[in-house]
Coordinates of C-alpha atoms and ligand atoms in Angstrom, one line a residue:
M1 CA 148.6 -108.5 -95.1
T2 CA 148.3 -110.6 -91.9
R3 CA 147.2 -114.2 -91.9
P4 CA 144.4 -114.7 -89.4
D5 CA 145.9 -117.9 -88.2
Y6 CA 146.2 -119.7 -84.9
A7 CA 150.1 -119.3 -84.7
A8 CA 150.0 -115.5 -85.2
A9 CA 147.2 -115.1 -82.6
A10 CA 149.0 -117.3 -80.1
E11 CA 152.1 -115.2 -80.5
I12 CA 150.2 -112.1 -79.4
L13 CA 148.7 -113.8 -76.4
R14 CA 152.2 -115.0 -75.3
E15 CA 153.7 -111.5 -75.9
N16 CA 151.0 -109.9 -73.7
D17 CA 151.2 -112.5 -71.0
R18 CA 152.6 -111.2 -67.7
G19 CA 152.6 -114.6 -66.0
A20 CA 149.3 -114.7 -64.1
Y21 CA 147.4 -112.1 -66.2
T22 CA 147.5 -110.5 -69.7
V23 CA 147.6 -106.9 -70.6
P24 CA 145.3 -105.8 -73.4
T25 CA 148.2 -104.4 -75.4
K26 CA 151.7 -103.0 -74.6
G27 CA 151.9 -99.2 -73.9
L28 CA 148.2 -98.1 -74.2
Y29 CA 146.9 -100.6 -71.5
P30 CA 149.6 -101.9 -69.2
F31 CA 147.5 -103.5 -66.5
Q32 CA 144.8 -106.1 -66.2
W33 CA 141.3 -105.2 -67.6
N34 CA 138.2 -107.1 -66.5
W35 CA 136.3 -108.1 -69.6
D36 CA 139.5 -108.2 -71.7
S37 CA 140.9 -110.9 -69.3
C38 CA 137.8 -113.0 -69.3
L39 CA 137.4 -113.1 -73.0
T40 CA 141.1 -113.6 -73.5
A41 CA 140.9 -116.7 -71.2
L42 CA 138.9 -118.4 -74.0
G43 CA 141.9 -117.9 -76.4
L44 CA 144.4 -118.9 -73.7
A45 CA 142.6 -122.2 -73.1
A46 CA 143.6 -123.3 -76.6
L47 CA 147.2 -122.9 -75.6
D48 CA 147.1 -123.9 -71.9
E49 CA 143.9 -124.7 -70.0
D50 CA 145.5 -124.2 -66.6
R51 CA 146.7 -120.7 -67.6
A52 CA 143.2 -119.8 -68.8
F53 CA 141.7 -120.5 -65.4
T54 CA 144.6 -118.5 -63.7
E55 CA 143.6 -115.4 -65.9
I56 CA 140.1 -115.3 -64.3
E57 CA 141.4 -116.3 -60.8
T58 CA 143.8 -113.4 -60.8
L59 CA 141.0 -111.0 -61.7
F60 CA 138.8 -112.3 -58.9
A61 CA 141.6 -112.3 -56.4
H62 CA 140.9 -108.5 -56.5
Q63 CA 137.2 -108.6 -56.0
W64 CA 136.1 -105.9 -53.6
P65 CA 134.7 -106.8 -50.2
D66 CA 131.2 -105.6 -51.4
G67 CA 131.3 -108.1 -54.3
M68 CA 132.3 -105.7 -57.2
V69 CA 134.9 -106.8 -59.6
P70 CA 136.9 -103.7 -60.7
H71 CA 137.5 -102.9 -64.3
I72 CA 141.3 -102.5 -63.9
V73 CA 143.7 -104.1 -61.5
F74 CA 146.9 -102.1 -61.2
H75 CA 149.4 -105.0 -60.6
V76 CA 152.4 -102.8 -61.4
D77 CA 153.4 -99.1 -61.5
D78 CA 153.3 -97.6 -64.9
D79 CA 152.8 -93.9 -65.6
G80 CA 152.1 -94.6 -69.3
Y81 CA 148.4 -94.9 -68.5
F82 CA 146.0 -92.2 -67.2
P83 CA 144.0 -92.3 -64.9
G84 CA 146.4 -94.4 -62.8
A85 CA 146.1 -95.9 -59.3
D86 CA 146.7 -92.6 -57.6
V87 CA 143.7 -90.9 -59.3
W88 CA 141.3 -93.7 -58.3
N89 CA 142.9 -93.9 -54.8
T90 CA 140.9 -97.0 -53.9
A91 CA 143.7 -98.9 -52.1
P92 CA 144.0 -96.3 -49.2
I93 CA 140.3 -95.7 -49.0
L94 CA 139.2 -99.3 -48.9
G95 CA 142.4 -100.9 -47.6
L96 CA 143.1 -102.9 -50.8
A97 CA 146.4 -104.7 -51.0
T98 CA 146.6 -104.0 -54.8
P99 CA 145.2 -100.8 -56.2
T100 CA 142.2 -101.1 -58.6
S101 CA 139.9 -98.8 -60.4
G102 CA 136.6 -98.1 -58.6
I103 CA 134.1 -99.0 -61.3
T104 CA 133.2 -102.3 -63.1
Q105 CA 132.9 -103.7 -66.6
P106 CA 130.6 -106.0 -68.7
P107 CA 130.2 -109.2 -66.6
V108 CA 131.4 -111.8 -69.2
A109 CA 133.0 -114.0 -66.4
G110 CA 130.0 -116.3 -65.9
F111 CA 129.9 -117.0 -69.6
A112 CA 133.7 -117.4 -69.9
L113 CA 133.9 -119.8 -67.0
A114 CA 131.0 -121.9 -68.2
R115 CA 132.6 -122.1 -71.7
L116 CA 136.0 -123.1 -70.3
M117 CA 134.4 -125.9 -68.3
Q118 CA 132.2 -127.0 -71.2
R119 CA 135.2 -127.4 -73.5
S120 CA 137.7 -128.7 -71.0
A121 CA 139.5 -131.9 -71.9
D122 CA 139.3 -132.8 -68.2
P123 CA 136.5 -130.9 -66.4
A124 CA 136.9 -132.9 -63.2
A125 CA 140.4 -131.7 -62.8
F126 CA 139.1 -128.1 -62.8
A127 CA 135.9 -128.6 -60.8
D128 CA 137.3 -127.3 -57.5
R129 CA 138.6 -124.2 -59.1
A130 CA 135.4 -123.7 -61.0
R131 CA 133.4 -124.0 -57.7
V132 CA 135.4 -121.3 -56.1
L133 CA 135.0 -119.0 -59.1
A134 CA 131.3 -119.8 -59.4
G135 CA 130.9 -118.5 -55.8
A136 CA 132.8 -115.3 -56.6
I137 CA 130.9 -114.7 -59.8
D138 CA 127.6 -115.2 -58.0
R139 CA 128.7 -112.6 -55.5
W140 CA 129.5 -110.2 -58.3
H141 CA 126.0 -110.8 -59.8
D142 CA 124.5 -110.2 -56.4
W143 CA 126.4 -106.9 -56.2
F144 CA 125.0 -105.8 -59.5
F145 CA 121.3 -106.3 -58.5
R146 CA 121.9 -104.9 -55.0
C147 CA 123.9 -101.8 -55.9
R148 CA 122.9 -101.1 -59.5
D149 CA 119.2 -101.9 -59.4
P150 CA 118.3 -100.6 -55.9
E151 CA 114.6 -100.4 -56.7
G152 CA 114.5 -104.0 -58.0
Q153 CA 113.5 -103.1 -61.6
G154 CA 115.2 -106.2 -62.9
L155 CA 117.9 -104.4 -65.0
V156 CA 121.2 -102.8 -63.8
A157 CA 122.5 -99.3 -64.5
I158 CA 126.0 -98.2 -65.4
L159 CA 127.3 -95.2 -63.6
H160 CA 130.2 -94.4 -65.9
P161 CA 130.6 -94.8 -69.7
W162 CA 133.8 -96.8 -69.1
E163 CA 131.7 -99.5 -67.3
S164 CA 129.9 -100.3 -70.6
G165 CA 133.2 -101.0 -72.3
R166 CA 131.8 -98.7 -75.1
D167 CA 133.4 -95.6 -73.6
N168 CA 132.4 -92.8 -76.0
S169 CA 129.3 -94.3 -77.6
I170 CA 126.8 -91.9 -79.0
D171 CA 124.4 -93.5 -76.5
W172 CA 125.9 -91.5 -73.6
D173 CA 126.0 -88.0 -75.3
T174 CA 122.7 -86.6 -73.9
A175 CA 123.0 -88.1 -70.4
F176 CA 126.6 -87.0 -70.3
E177 CA 125.6 -83.3 -70.7
R178 CA 124.4 -83.6 -67.1
V179 CA 127.9 -84.4 -65.9
P180 CA 129.8 -81.2 -65.0
T181 CA 133.4 -80.6 -65.6
D182 CA 134.2 -77.8 -63.2
G183 CA 136.6 -78.4 -60.4
I184 CA 138.4 -81.4 -61.8
A185 CA 142.2 -81.7 -61.1
P186 CA 144.5 -80.7 -64.0
Y187 CA 145.6 -83.8 -65.9
T188 CA 147.6 -85.1 -68.9
R189 CA 146.2 -87.8 -71.1
R190 CA 148.4 -90.6 -72.0
D191 CA 146.1 -92.6 -74.4
T192 CA 146.7 -90.0 -77.2
Q193 CA 150.5 -90.6 -77.0
H194 CA 150.0 -94.3 -77.8
A195 CA 147.1 -94.1 -80.3
D196 CA 145.9 -91.6 -83.0
P197 CA 143.9 -88.9 -81.1
E198 CA 141.4 -89.0 -84.0
H199 CA 140.5 -92.5 -83.0
R200 CA 140.1 -91.7 -79.3
P201 CA 137.5 -90.0 -77.1
T202 CA 137.5 -86.1 -77.1
K203 CA 138.9 -83.9 -74.3
D204 CA 135.4 -82.8 -73.3
Q205 CA 134.5 -86.5 -72.8
Y206 CA 137.7 -87.1 -70.8
D207 CA 136.8 -84.1 -68.5
R208 CA 133.5 -85.7 -67.7
Y209 CA 135.0 -89.2 -67.3
L210 CA 137.3 -87.6 -64.7
W211 CA 134.6 -85.6 -62.9
L212 CA 132.6 -88.8 -62.3
V213 CA 135.8 -90.6 -60.9
E214 CA 136.5 -87.7 -58.6
H215 CA 132.8 -87.6 -57.5
F216 CA 132.7 -91.3 -56.6
R217 CA 136.1 -91.1 -54.9
S218 CA 134.8 -88.2 -52.8
M219 CA 132.0 -90.5 -51.6
G220 CA 134.6 -93.1 -50.5
W221 CA 133.7 -95.5 -53.3
D222 CA 130.6 -96.5 -51.2
N223 CA 128.5 -98.5 -53.6
T224 CA 125.4 -98.3 -51.4
R225 CA 125.3 -94.5 -52.2
L226 CA 126.8 -94.1 -55.7
H227 CA 123.8 -95.2 -57.8
D228 CA 121.5 -92.5 -56.5
A229 CA 124.2 -89.9 -56.3
S230 CA 125.4 -90.2 -59.9
P231 CA 124.1 -87.7 -62.5
F232 CA 124.9 -90.5 -65.1
R233 CA 122.7 -93.6 -64.6
V234 CA 122.0 -95.5 -67.8
V235 CA 120.5 -98.9 -68.4
D236 CA 122.5 -100.3 -71.3
P237 CA 120.8 -103.2 -73.1
G238 CA 124.2 -104.6 -74.2
F239 CA 125.5 -104.7 -70.7
N240 CA 122.3 -106.3 -69.4
G241 CA 122.3 -108.8 -72.2
I242 CA 125.7 -109.9 -71.2
L243 CA 124.7 -110.1 -67.6
I244 CA 121.7 -112.2 -68.5
R245 CA 123.8 -114.6 -70.5
S246 CA 126.3 -114.9 -67.7
C247 CA 123.6 -115.5 -65.1
A248 CA 122.0 -118.2 -67.3
D249 CA 125.4 -119.9 -68.1
L250 CA 126.5 -119.7 -64.4
A251 CA 123.2 -121.4 -63.4
E252 CA 123.8 -124.3 -65.8
L253 CA 127.4 -124.7 -64.7
A254 CA 126.3 -124.6 -61.0
D255 CA 123.9 -127.4 -61.7
R256 CA 126.7 -129.5 -63.0
L257 CA 129.0 -128.5 -60.1
D258 CA 126.3 -129.4 -57.6
L259 CA 125.8 -125.9 -56.4
P260 CA 121.9 -125.7 -56.4
E261 CA 121.6 -122.4 -54.6
I262 CA 123.9 -120.6 -57.0
A263 CA 122.0 -122.2 -59.9
A264 CA 118.6 -121.1 -58.6
R265 CA 119.6 -117.5 -57.8
N266 CA 121.2 -117.0 -61.2
R267 CA 118.4 -118.6 -63.1
D268 CA 116.0 -116.3 -61.3
R269 CA 118.1 -113.2 -62.1
A270 CA 118.3 -114.1 -65.8
A271 CA 114.5 -114.7 -66.0
R272 CA 113.6 -111.4 -64.3
A273 CA 116.1 -109.4 -66.3
T274 CA 114.9 -111.0 -69.6
T275 CA 111.4 -110.0 -68.8
A276 CA 112.5 -106.4 -67.9
L277 CA 114.6 -106.1 -71.1
E278 CA 111.3 -105.9 -73.1
A279 CA 110.9 -102.3 -72.0
L280 CA 114.0 -101.3 -73.9
W281 CA 112.8 -102.7 -77.3
D282 CA 112.1 -100.1 -79.9
E283 CA 110.1 -101.2 -82.9
G284 CA 111.1 -98.1 -84.9
H285 CA 114.8 -98.9 -84.8
G286 CA 114.2 -102.7 -84.8
Q287 CA 116.6 -103.1 -81.9
Y288 CA 116.9 -102.4 -78.2
L289 CA 117.8 -98.8 -76.9
C290 CA 119.4 -97.5 -73.8
L291 CA 117.3 -96.1 -71.0
D292 CA 118.3 -92.9 -69.1
R293 CA 117.4 -93.9 -65.5
V294 CA 117.5 -90.3 -64.4
T295 CA 114.8 -89.1 -66.8
G296 CA 113.1 -92.5 -67.4
D297 CA 113.4 -91.9 -71.2
L298 CA 114.7 -94.3 -73.9
I299 CA 117.7 -92.8 -75.7
G300 CA 117.2 -92.5 -79.5
S301 CA 120.7 -93.8 -80.5
A302 CA 121.0 -97.0 -82.6
S303 CA 124.2 -98.4 -81.4
V304 CA 125.6 -101.9 -81.3
G305 CA 124.7 -101.9 -77.6
G306 CA 121.1 -102.5 -78.7
I307 CA 122.1 -105.5 -80.8
L308 CA 124.3 -107.1 -78.2
P309 CA 121.4 -108.6 -76.3
A310 CA 121.4 -111.2 -79.1
F311 CA 124.2 -112.8 -76.9
A312 CA 121.5 -113.8 -74.4
T313 CA 118.5 -116.2 -75.0
L314 CA 115.7 -113.9 -76.2
P315 CA 112.2 -114.5 -77.4
P316 CA 112.6 -115.9 -81.0
A317 CA 111.0 -112.8 -82.6
R318 CA 113.6 -110.5 -80.9
S319 CA 116.6 -112.7 -82.1
A320 CA 115.2 -112.8 -85.6
A321 CA 114.7 -109.0 -85.6
L322 CA 118.3 -108.5 -84.4
A323 CA 119.6 -110.8 -87.1
A324 CA 117.7 -108.8 -89.7
R325 CA 119.2 -105.6 -88.2
V326 CA 122.8 -107.0 -88.6
D327 CA 122.0 -108.0 -92.2
A328 CA 120.6 -104.5 -92.9
L329 CA 123.8 -102.9 -91.4
A330 CA 125.9 -105.2 -93.5
G331 CA 124.4 -103.7 -96.6
Q332 CA 125.8 -100.3 -95.6
V333 CA 129.5 -101.2 -94.7
Q334 CA 132.2 -103.5 -95.9
F335 CA 132.7 -105.1 -92.5
T336 CA 129.9 -105.9 -89.9
V337 CA 129.0 -105.1 -87.2
P338 CA 129.6 -101.3 -86.9
S339 CA 129.3 -100.0 -83.4
H340 CA 126.9 -97.4 -84.6
D341 CA 124.3 -97.1 -87.4
P342 CA 126.1 -95.5 -90.4
A343 CA 122.8 -93.8 -91.3
D344 CA 123.0 -91.7 -88.1
P345 CA 124.7 -88.3 -88.8
R346 CA 126.7 -88.7 -85.6
F347 CA 128.3 -91.9 -86.9
D348 CA 132.1 -91.5 -86.9
P349 CA 133.8 -94.5 -88.7
L350 CA 137.2 -94.4 -87.0
R351 CA 136.5 -92.9 -83.5
Y352 CA 136.5 -95.7 -80.9
W353 CA 132.9 -96.7 -80.2
R354 CA 131.1 -94.2 -82.5
G355 CA 131.4 -96.4 -85.6
P356 CA 134.3 -98.9 -85.7
V357 CA 134.0 -102.7 -85.6
W358 CA 135.2 -104.6 -82.6
L359 CA 135.9 -108.3 -82.8
I360 CA 134.8 -109.0 -79.2
V361 CA 131.4 -107.6 -79.9
N362 CA 131.2 -109.5 -83.2
Y363 CA 132.0 -112.7 -81.3
L364 CA 129.3 -112.2 -78.7
I365 CA 126.6 -111.3 -81.2
A366 CA 127.6 -114.1 -83.6
D367 CA 127.6 -116.6 -80.7
G368 CA 124.1 -115.7 -79.6
L369 CA 122.7 -115.6 -83.1
R370 CA 124.2 -119.0 -84.0
A371 CA 122.6 -120.5 -80.9
A372 CA 119.2 -118.9 -81.9
G373 CA 119.5 -120.5 -85.3
H374 CA 120.6 -117.5 -87.4
E375 CA 123.5 -119.3 -88.9
S376 CA 124.0 -117.3 -92.1
T377 CA 124.2 -114.0 -90.2
A378 CA 126.5 -115.5 -87.6
E379 CA 128.7 -116.8 -90.4
R380 CA 128.8 -113.4 -92.2
I381 CA 130.0 -111.8 -88.9
R382 CA 132.7 -114.5 -88.5
H383 CA 133.8 -114.1 -92.1
D384 CA 134.0 -110.3 -91.9
S385 CA 135.9 -110.5 -88.6
L386 CA 138.6 -112.8 -90.1
R387 CA 138.9 -110.6 -93.2
L388 CA 139.6 -107.6 -90.9
I389 CA 142.7 -109.3 -89.6
T390 CA 143.9 -109.9 -93.2
T391 CA 143.4 -106.3 -94.1
G392 CA 144.4 -104.6 -90.8
G393 CA 146.3 -107.0 -88.6
F394 CA 145.4 -107.7 -84.9
A395 CA 144.2 -104.1 -84.1
E396 CA 142.1 -102.9 -81.3
Y397 CA 139.2 -101.9 -83.7
Y398 CA 138.6 -101.2 -87.3
G399 CA 136.8 -98.8 -89.7
P400 CA 133.7 -100.6 -91.0
R401 CA 133.9 -99.0 -94.4
D402 CA 137.4 -100.0 -95.4
G403 CA 138.9 -102.0 -92.5
T404 CA 141.3 -99.3 -91.4
P405 CA 143.1 -100.6 -88.2
C406 CA 142.6 -98.2 -85.3
G407 CA 143.7 -97.7 -81.7
G408 CA 146.3 -100.0 -80.2
G409 CA 148.0 -102.7 -82.2
R410 CA 148.8 -106.4 -81.5
F411 CA 145.7 -106.5 -79.3
T412 CA 145.2 -109.4 -76.9
W413 CA 141.4 -109.9 -77.1
T414 CA 141.4 -109.5 -80.8
A415 CA 143.9 -112.4 -81.0
A416 CA 141.8 -114.4 -78.6
M417 CA 138.7 -113.9 -80.7
V418 CA 140.5 -115.0 -83.8
I419 CA 141.4 -118.2 -82.0
E420 CA 137.7 -118.6 -81.2
F421 CA 136.5 -117.7 -84.7
L422 CA 138.9 -120.3 -86.1
R423 CA 137.3 -122.9 -84.0
K424 CA 134.0 -121.9 -85.7
A425 CA 132.4 -121.9 -82.2
A426 CA 130.8 -118.6 -82.9
Ligands
LIG1 C1 140.5 -96.4 -71.5 O1 141.3 -95.9 -70.7 O2 140.5 -96.1 -72.7 C2 139.7 -97.4 -71.0 O3 138.7 -97.9 -72.0 C3 139.0 -97.2 -69.7 O4 138.9 -98.4 -69.2

């Protein structure tokens, strides 16, 4: 039994601190990950505000010239992870000083920076650093709408399941069938040496992950071409909900920092995307669904990605329906919020994003629902999240039926979210 207390969580953050960035966990993920870092910064701020800003600054120091912020920064050599820097090969192709991956991840940075500033004991002391970061985050948001919404539909597409953060979600299964596997270079997975293979994506999924990486690499990582050239182009409501929240929060922060153009641009992006999100609502499932941008069809898969827009400010009827959806799911499992609907025959309680509960997702949903006035649902999520630590320790993710700890252990963002939940901010 592990106590979900501040001291235990802080110890994990310190253990995974590499000076100017944190690793998600020792062994399995030995570099800096994009959304891990930004969410971890919230927990770090409770220990050391200056260090929390550094975490996000280190990530943005590796922003690409086109504005993209990569999902991994390979600060060190470590052959314990696959696919490593040599597979992505971005440094030689783009002339980067430090190798990175070539895809992005859910844009939580705008939200995280705004929250750091809102809570800071001395915001004036961090204002200059926040201004620089606000400019960089604005460039990233601009990149999304330029490169991932080239026809100006208002929502952005992901081109690789890893970009969603929800790597092997059932959401991607049908679209993924279009991704071939022929011709990929032979490889050895490393993740299954650190974590139970039954909790990880399958070999068939890895082959397709790799095909996409090799395809994009063969096009020189040119983001003006990748969107139209990818056989996998999915509009994920969760990803877009996060982007909407980050645009809105960045706009508010920019107002306070006296950056009116950044404020206006991001307010406009959030408003347009919120309107466009309506097209992803599915009354039958009582939640949002992904849209396959290649076929133009909604994907009939009731995952937590369709509940995650609760993190953004939505029309009240939508927030209320999502709160009701969480309450209904809570009736089917011991621990909310499962990453997929347990009533779906494809639900798999311990396999990564096909069923397990993730504390970061719980935090984002609870934060939005609380702001929208759904206090009891938010509180249930918070309570379940802390109970998971008691039963399973600071794991990467958990089985929703019995709290089985899965994936990597002593996980950084899980610890950061515990610090957040203990503040009762979400
Ligand atoms: C992995 O390697 O499992 C990551 O989720 C990809 O970023």
